[in-house]
GROMACS .gro file of C-alpha atoms in nm:
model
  370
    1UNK     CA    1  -4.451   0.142  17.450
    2UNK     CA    2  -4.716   0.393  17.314
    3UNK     CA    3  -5.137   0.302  17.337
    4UNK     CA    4  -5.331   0.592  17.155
    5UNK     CA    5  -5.693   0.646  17.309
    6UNK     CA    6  -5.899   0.826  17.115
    7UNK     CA    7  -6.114   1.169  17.269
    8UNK     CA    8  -6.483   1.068  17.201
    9UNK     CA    9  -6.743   1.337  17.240
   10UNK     CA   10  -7.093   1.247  17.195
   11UNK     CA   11  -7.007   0.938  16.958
   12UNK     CA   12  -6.744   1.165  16.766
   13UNK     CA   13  -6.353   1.127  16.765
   14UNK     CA   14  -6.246   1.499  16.860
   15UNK     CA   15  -5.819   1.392  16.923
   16UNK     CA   16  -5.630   1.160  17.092
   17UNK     CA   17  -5.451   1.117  17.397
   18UNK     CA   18  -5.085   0.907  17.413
   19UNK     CA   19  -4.921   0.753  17.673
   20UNK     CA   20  -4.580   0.621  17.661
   21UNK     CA   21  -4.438   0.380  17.886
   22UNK     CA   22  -4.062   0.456  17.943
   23UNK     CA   23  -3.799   0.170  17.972
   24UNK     CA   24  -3.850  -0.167  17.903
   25UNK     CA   25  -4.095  -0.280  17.638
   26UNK     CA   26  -4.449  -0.302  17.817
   27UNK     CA   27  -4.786  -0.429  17.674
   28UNK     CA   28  -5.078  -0.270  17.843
   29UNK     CA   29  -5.345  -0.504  18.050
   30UNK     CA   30  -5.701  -0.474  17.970
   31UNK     CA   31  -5.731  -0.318  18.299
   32UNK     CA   32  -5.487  -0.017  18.201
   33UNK     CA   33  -5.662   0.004  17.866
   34UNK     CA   34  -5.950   0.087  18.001
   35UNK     CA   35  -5.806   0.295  18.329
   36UNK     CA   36  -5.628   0.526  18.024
   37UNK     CA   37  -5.995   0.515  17.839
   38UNK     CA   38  -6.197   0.661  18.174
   39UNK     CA   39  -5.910   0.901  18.231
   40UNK     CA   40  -5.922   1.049  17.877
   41UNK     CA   41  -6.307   1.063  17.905
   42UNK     CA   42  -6.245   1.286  18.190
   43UNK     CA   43  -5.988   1.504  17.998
   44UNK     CA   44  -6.279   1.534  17.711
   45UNK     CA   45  -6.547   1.597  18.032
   46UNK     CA   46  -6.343   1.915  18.169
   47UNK     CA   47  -6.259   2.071  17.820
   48UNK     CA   48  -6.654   2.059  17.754
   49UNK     CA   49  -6.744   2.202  18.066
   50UNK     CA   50  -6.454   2.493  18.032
   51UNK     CA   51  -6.594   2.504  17.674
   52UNK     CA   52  -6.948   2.569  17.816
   53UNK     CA   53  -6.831   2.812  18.064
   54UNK     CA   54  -6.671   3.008  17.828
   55UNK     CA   55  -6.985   2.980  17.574
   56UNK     CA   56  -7.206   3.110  17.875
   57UNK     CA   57  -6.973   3.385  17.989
   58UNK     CA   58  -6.955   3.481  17.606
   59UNK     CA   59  -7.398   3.490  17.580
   60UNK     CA   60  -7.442   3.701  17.917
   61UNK     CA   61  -7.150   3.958  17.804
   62UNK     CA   62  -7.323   3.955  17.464
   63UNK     CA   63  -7.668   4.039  17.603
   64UNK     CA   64  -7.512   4.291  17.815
   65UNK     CA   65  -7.326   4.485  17.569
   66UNK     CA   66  -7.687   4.449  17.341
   67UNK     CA   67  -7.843   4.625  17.618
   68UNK     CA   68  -7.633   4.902  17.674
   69UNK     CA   69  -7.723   5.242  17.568
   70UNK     CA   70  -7.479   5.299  17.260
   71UNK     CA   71  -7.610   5.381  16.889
   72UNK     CA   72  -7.655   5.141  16.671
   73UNK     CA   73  -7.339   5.237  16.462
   74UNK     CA   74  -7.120   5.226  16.770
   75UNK     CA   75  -7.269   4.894  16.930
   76UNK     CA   76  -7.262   4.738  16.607
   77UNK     CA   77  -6.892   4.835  16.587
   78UNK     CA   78  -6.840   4.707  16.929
   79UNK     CA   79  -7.036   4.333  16.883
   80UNK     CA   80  -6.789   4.258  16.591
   81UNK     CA   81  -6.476   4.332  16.793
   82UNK     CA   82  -6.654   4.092  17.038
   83UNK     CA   83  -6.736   3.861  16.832
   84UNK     CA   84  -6.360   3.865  16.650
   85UNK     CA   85  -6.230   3.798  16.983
   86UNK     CA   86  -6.504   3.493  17.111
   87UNK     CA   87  -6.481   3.326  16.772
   88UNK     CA   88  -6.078   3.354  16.707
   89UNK     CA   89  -6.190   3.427  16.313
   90UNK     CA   90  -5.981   3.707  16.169
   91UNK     CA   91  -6.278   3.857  16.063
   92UNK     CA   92  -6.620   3.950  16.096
   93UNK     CA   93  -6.887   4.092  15.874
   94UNK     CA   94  -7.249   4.242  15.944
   95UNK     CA   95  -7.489   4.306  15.667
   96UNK     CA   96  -7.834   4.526  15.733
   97UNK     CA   97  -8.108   4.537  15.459
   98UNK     CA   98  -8.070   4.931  15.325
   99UNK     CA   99  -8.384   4.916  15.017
  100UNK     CA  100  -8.364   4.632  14.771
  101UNK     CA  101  -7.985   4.541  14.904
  102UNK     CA  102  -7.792   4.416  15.219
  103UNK     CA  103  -7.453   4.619  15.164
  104UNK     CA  104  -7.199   4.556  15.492
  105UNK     CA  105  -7.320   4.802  15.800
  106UNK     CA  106  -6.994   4.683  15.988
  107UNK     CA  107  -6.667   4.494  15.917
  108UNK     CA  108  -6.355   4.437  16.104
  109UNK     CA  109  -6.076   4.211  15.937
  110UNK     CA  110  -6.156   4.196  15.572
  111UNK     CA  111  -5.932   4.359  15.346
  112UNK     CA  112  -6.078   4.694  15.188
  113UNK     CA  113  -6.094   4.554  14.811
  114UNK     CA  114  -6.322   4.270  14.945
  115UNK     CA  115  -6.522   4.452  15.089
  116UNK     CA  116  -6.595   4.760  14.807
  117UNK     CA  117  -6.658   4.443  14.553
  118UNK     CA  118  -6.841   4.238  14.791
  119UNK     CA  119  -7.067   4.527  14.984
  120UNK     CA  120  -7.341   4.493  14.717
  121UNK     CA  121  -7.528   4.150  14.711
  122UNK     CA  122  -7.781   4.325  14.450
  123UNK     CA  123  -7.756   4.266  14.053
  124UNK     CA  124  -7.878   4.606  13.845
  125UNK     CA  125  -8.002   4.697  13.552
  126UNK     CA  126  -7.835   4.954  13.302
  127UNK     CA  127  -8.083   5.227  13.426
  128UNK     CA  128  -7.905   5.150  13.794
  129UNK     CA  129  -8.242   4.943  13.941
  130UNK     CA  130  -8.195   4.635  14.129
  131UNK     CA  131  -8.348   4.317  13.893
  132UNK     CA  132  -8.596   4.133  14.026
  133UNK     CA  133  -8.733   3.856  14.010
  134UNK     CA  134  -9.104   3.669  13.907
  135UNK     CA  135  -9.258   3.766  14.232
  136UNK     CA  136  -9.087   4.101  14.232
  137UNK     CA  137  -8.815   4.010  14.505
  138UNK     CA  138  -8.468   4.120  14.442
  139UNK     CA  139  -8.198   3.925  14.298
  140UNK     CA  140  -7.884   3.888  14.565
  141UNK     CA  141  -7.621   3.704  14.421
  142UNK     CA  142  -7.370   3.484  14.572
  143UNK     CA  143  -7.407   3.235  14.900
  144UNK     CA  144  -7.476   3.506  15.135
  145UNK     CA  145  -7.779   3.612  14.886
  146UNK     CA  146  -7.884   3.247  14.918
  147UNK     CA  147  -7.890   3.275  15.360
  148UNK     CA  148  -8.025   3.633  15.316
  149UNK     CA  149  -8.323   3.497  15.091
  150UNK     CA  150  -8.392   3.109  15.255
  151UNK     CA  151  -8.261   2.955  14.947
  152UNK     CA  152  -8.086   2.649  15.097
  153UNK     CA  153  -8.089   2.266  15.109
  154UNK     CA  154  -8.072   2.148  15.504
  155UNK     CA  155  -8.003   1.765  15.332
  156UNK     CA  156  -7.620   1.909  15.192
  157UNK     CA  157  -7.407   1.904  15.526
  158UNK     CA  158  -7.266   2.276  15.472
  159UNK     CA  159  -7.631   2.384  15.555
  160UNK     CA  160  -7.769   2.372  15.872
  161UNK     CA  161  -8.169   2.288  15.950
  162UNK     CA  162  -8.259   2.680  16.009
  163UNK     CA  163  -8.069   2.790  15.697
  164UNK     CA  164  -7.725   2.885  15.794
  165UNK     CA  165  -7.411   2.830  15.569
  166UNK     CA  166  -7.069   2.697  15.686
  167UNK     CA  167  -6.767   2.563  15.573
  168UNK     CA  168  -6.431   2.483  15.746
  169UNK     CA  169  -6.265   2.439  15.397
  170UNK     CA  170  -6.408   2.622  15.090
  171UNK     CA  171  -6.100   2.420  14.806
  172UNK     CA  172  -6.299   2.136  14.927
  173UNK     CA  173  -6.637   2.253  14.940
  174UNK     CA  174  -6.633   2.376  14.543
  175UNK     CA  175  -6.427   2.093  14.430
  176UNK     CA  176  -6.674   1.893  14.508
  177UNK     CA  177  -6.984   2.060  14.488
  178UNK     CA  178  -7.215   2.207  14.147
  179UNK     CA  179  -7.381   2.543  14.169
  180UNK     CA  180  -7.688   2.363  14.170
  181UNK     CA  181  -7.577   2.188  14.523
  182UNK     CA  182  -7.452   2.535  14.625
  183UNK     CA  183  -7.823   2.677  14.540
  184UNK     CA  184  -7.664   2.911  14.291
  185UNK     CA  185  -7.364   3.076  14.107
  186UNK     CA  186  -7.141   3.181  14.376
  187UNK     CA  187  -6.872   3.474  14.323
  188UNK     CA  188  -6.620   3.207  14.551
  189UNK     CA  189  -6.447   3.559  14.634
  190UNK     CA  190  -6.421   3.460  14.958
  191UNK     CA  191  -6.213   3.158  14.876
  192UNK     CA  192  -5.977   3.332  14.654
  193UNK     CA  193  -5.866   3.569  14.894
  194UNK     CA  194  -5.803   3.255  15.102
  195UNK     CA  195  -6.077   3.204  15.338
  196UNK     CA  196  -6.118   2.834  15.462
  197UNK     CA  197  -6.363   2.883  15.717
  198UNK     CA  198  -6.657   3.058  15.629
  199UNK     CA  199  -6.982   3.090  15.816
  200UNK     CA  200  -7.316   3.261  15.743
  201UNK     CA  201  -7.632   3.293  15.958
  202UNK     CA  202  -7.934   3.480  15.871
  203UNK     CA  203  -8.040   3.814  16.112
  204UNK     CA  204  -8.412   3.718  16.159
  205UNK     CA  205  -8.637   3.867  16.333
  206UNK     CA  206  -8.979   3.648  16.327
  207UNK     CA  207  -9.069   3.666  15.997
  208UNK     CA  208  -8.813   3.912  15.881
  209UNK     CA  209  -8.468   3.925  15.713
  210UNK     CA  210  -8.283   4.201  15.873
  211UNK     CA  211  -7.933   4.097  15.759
  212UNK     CA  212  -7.649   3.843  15.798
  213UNK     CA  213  -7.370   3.769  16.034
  214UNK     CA  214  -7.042   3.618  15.841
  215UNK     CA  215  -6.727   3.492  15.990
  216UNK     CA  216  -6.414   3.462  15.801
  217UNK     CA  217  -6.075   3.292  15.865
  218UNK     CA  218  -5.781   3.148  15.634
  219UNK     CA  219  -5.740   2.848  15.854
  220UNK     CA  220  -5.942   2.546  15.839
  221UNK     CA  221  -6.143   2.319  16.091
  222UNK     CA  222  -6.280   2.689  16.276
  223UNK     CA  223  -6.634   2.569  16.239
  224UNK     CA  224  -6.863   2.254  16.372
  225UNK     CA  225  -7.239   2.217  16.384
  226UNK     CA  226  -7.193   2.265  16.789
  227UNK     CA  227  -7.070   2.584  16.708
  228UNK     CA  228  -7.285   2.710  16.436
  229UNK     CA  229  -7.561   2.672  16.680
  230UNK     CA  230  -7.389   2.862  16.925
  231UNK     CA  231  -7.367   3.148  16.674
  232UNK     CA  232  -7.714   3.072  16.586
  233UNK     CA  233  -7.866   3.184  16.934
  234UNK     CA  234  -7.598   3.511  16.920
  235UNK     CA  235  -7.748   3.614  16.576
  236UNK     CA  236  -8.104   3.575  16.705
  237UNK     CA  237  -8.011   3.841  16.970
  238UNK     CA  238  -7.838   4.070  16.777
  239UNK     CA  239  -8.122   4.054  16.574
  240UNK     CA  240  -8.352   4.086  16.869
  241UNK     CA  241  -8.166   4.396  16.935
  242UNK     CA  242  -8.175   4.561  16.550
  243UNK     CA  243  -8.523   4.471  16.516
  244UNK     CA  244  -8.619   4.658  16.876
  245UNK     CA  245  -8.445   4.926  16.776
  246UNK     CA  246  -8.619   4.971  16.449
  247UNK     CA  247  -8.916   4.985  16.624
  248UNK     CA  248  -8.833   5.235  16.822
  249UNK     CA  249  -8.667   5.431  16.565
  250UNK     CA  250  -9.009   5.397  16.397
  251UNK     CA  251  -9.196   5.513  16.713
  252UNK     CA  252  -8.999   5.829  16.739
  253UNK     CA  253  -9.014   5.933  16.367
  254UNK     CA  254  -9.425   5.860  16.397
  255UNK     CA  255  -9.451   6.090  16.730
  256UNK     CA  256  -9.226   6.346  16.547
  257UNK     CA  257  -9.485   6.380  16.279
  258UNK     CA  258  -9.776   6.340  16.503
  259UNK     CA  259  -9.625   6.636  16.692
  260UNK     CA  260  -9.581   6.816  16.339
  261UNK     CA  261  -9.961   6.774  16.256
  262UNK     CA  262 -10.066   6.849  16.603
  263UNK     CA  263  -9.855   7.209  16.542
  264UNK     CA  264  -9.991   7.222  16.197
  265UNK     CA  265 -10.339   7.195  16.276
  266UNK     CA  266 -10.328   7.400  16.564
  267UNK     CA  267 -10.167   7.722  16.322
  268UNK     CA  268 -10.509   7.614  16.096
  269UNK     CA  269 -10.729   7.652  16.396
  270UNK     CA  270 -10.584   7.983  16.502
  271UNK     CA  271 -10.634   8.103  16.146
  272UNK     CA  272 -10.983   8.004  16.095
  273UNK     CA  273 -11.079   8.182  16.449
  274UNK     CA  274 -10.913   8.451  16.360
  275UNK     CA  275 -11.070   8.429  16.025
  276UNK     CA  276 -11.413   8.423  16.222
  277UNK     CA  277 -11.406   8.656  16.463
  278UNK     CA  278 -11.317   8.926  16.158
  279UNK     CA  279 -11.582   8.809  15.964
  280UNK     CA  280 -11.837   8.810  16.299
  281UNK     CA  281 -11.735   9.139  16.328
  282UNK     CA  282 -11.779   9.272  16.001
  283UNK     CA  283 -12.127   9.125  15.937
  284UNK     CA  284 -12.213   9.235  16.254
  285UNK     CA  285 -12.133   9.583  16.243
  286UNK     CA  286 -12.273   9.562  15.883
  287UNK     CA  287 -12.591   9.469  15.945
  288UNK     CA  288 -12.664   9.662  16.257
  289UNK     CA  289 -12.746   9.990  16.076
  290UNK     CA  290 -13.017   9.841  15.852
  291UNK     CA  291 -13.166   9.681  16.129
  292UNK     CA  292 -13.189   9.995  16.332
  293UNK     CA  293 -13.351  10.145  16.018
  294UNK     CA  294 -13.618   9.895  16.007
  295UNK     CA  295 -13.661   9.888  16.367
  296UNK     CA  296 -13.650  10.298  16.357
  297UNK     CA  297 -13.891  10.304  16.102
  298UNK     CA  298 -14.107  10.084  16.178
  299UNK     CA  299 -14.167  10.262  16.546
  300UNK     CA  300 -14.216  10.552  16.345
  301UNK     CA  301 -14.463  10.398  16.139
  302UNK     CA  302 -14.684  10.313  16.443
  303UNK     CA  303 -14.677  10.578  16.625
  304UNK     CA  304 -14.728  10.859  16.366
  305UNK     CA  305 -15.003  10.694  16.123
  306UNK     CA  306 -15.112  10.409  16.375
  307UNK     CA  307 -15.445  10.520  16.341
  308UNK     CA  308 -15.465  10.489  15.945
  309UNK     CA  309 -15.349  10.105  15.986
  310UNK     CA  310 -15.566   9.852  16.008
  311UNK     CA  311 -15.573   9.610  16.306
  312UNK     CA  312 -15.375   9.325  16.068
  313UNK     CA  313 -15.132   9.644  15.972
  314UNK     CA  314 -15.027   9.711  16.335
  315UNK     CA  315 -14.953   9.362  16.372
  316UNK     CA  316 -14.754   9.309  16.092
  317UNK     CA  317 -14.537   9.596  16.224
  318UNK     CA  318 -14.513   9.494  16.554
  319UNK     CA  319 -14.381   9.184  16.424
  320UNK     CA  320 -14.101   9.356  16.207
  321UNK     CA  321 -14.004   9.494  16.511
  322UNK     CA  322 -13.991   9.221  16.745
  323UNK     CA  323 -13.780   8.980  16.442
  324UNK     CA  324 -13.546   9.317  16.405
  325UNK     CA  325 -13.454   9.297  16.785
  326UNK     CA  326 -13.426   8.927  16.754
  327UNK     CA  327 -13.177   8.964  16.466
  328UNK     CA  328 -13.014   9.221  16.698
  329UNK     CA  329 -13.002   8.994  16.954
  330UNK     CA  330 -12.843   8.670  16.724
  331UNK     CA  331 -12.571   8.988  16.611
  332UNK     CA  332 -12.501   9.050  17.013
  333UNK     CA  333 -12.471   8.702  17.029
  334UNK     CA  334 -12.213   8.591  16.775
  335UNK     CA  335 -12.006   8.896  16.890
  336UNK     CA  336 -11.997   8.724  17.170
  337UNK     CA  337 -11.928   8.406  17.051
  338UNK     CA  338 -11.621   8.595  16.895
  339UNK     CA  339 -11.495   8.681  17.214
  340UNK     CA  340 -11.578   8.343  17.343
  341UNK     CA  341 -11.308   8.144  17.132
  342UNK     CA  342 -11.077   8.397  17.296
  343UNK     CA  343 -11.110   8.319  17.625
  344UNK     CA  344 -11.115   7.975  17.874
  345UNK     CA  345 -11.425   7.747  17.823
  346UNK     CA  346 -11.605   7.746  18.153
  347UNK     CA  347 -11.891   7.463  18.169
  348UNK     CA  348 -12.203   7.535  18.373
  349UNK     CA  349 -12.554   7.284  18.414
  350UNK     CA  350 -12.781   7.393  18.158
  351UNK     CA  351 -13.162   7.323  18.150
  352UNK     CA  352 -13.212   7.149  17.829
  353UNK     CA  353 -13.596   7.154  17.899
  354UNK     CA  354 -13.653   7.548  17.966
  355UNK     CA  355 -13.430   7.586  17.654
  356UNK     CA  356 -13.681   7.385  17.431
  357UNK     CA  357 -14.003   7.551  17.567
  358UNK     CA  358 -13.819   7.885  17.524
  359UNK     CA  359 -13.742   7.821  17.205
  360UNK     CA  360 -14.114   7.661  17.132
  361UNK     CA  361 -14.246   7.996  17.223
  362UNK     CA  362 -14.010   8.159  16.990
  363UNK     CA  363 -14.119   7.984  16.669
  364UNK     CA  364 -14.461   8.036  16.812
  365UNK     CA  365 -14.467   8.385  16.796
  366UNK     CA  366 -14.318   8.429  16.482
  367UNK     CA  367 -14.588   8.237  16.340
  368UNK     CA  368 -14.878   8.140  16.560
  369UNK     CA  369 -15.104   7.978  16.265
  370UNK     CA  370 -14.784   7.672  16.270
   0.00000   0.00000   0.00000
């Protein structure tokens, strides 16, 4: 005698359990039935938590190898071999946005033909530019244009809520589907080289479309909406991880240039103090001789023929003379000023009070009538 009892997981039929009675012909009591029922219930309760185990080990080895210290190109290489192995898919595609396109930054598994024709999601123009649509976004073609650019329909069941893709049979998926149900017309490349199972989830990072995670395997039934969400949460850390790492890639490339302006300007400032202190120099030592002359002369003037002047005469020369020495003084002054961008600034307490009566009686002098 043989009683079936089916695995039920959350309201779902996942398999069946048998039992055969051996020997005589044996019809099972109610009581049996439903001893059998609780004991295949259990059977469904330990694969789930082994399941969940394994799902857990998988995320914390995930995170781990995400925070390890390998380039991008490396780690990259190293989360598909991880996820080949988690996901038992025969192959595994990631896709990074590189200008208007998402070409394949990592594969493992896919043939090389696939993935020369399918590394470009991008439609161009004869001049070799990407086309574009209305609002100036560029056209990606196929199903993993429609995840990359939110194009999706969360009421078809090969769509999740958050706009991933999957399929655990593609014949059946396009034989009974339009390109308007699909979102778009879809290069089904995938399916001709014989992939069944197919799943695509977006690489988002808040706002942002970084890429796309794709899974790939010839044999059917790989996929479930459990397990989409479980590669869900994996593809929100690896994109976690790509987006904190263009950020920081960013960082560096603006302190690089920061530090190339801060040399650049600093060449600029040498030049224009060197550019000073020659030109201090020159007008200094320029103007020093005609100053002596008028100083010189002036002297002369006063004592030789002082008493030929009149009162107003004497004073006028006087004043020469004192605004000669002055400009003498200003010439002393910047020369030293010269020398001052030369050395270490040294800051003393200044008097800003003496300074401004000093001054007062400065202008005064020089005309005593303002």
């Amino acid at each position: 005698s043989l009683l079936a009892v089916p695995l039920m997981n959350a309201g779902e039929c996942i398999g069946f359990v048998g039992f055969h009675w051996i020997g005589q012909p044996h019809v099972y009591s109610d009581s049996e039935q439903r001893l059998l029922t609780v004991f295949a219930a259990m059977l469904v309760n330990v694969r789930e938590r082994k399941r969940t185990e394994r799902e857990r080990s998988a995320m914390l080895e995930l995170l781990q190898l995400l925070g390890s210290a390998a380039d991008r190109k490396d780690l990259l290489k190293s989360v598909c071999d991880f996820l080949k192995t988690f996901s038992g898919c025969e192959a595994i595609g990631i896709r990074l946005k590189d200008g208007p396109d998402f070409p394949y930054c990592q594969t493992t598994g896919f043939p090389d033909e696939f993935v020369r024709l399918e590394n470009h999601l991008c439609t161009y123009a004869e001049n070799g530019e990407a086309k574009r649509d209305a609002d100036g976004n560029p056209l990606l073609e196929c199903m993993c244009g429609n995840i990359i650019c939110g194009r999706f329909d969360s009421t078809k069941s090969f769509f999740t809520t958050d706009g991933c893709f999957w399929s655990s049979c593609t014949t059946d998926l396009l034989a009974t589907t339009t390109d308007a149900d699909r979102q778009a017309r879809t290069r089904n490349r995938c399916h001709a080289v014989g992939y069944e199972s197919v799943a695509l989830i977006p690489l988002r990072s808040g706002t942002e479309t970084l890429g796309l995670l794709q899974l790939n395997d010839k044999r059917r039934g790989l996929f479930t909406a459990e397990r989409m969400g479980v590669y869900r949460w994996m593809a929100d850390n690896i994109a976690n991880y790509l987006a904190r790492q263009q950020a920081e890639e960013k960082i560096r490339k603006l302190a690089a240039e920061l530090e190339r302006r801060v040399v650049e300007r600093t060449l600029q400032l040498e030049l224009a103090n060197k550019e000073l202190r020659a030109f201090s120099y020159s007008v200094s030592h320029d103007l020093r001789a005609p100053l002596r002359s008028i100083d010189g002369f002036s002297l002369a003037l006063l004592e030789d023929y002082a008493d030929q002047l009149a009162p107003e005469g004497r004073d006028y020369l006087q004043r020469l003379r004192r605004a000669s020495q002055r400009m003498a003084t200003l010439i002393d002054n910047l020369l030293e000023l010269a020398r001052v961008t030369r050395s270490e600034c040294v800051s003393s307490p200044i008097n800003l009070s003496d300074m401004a009566r000093e001054i007062s009686a400065e202008l005064k002098s020089v005309d005593p009538g303002s």
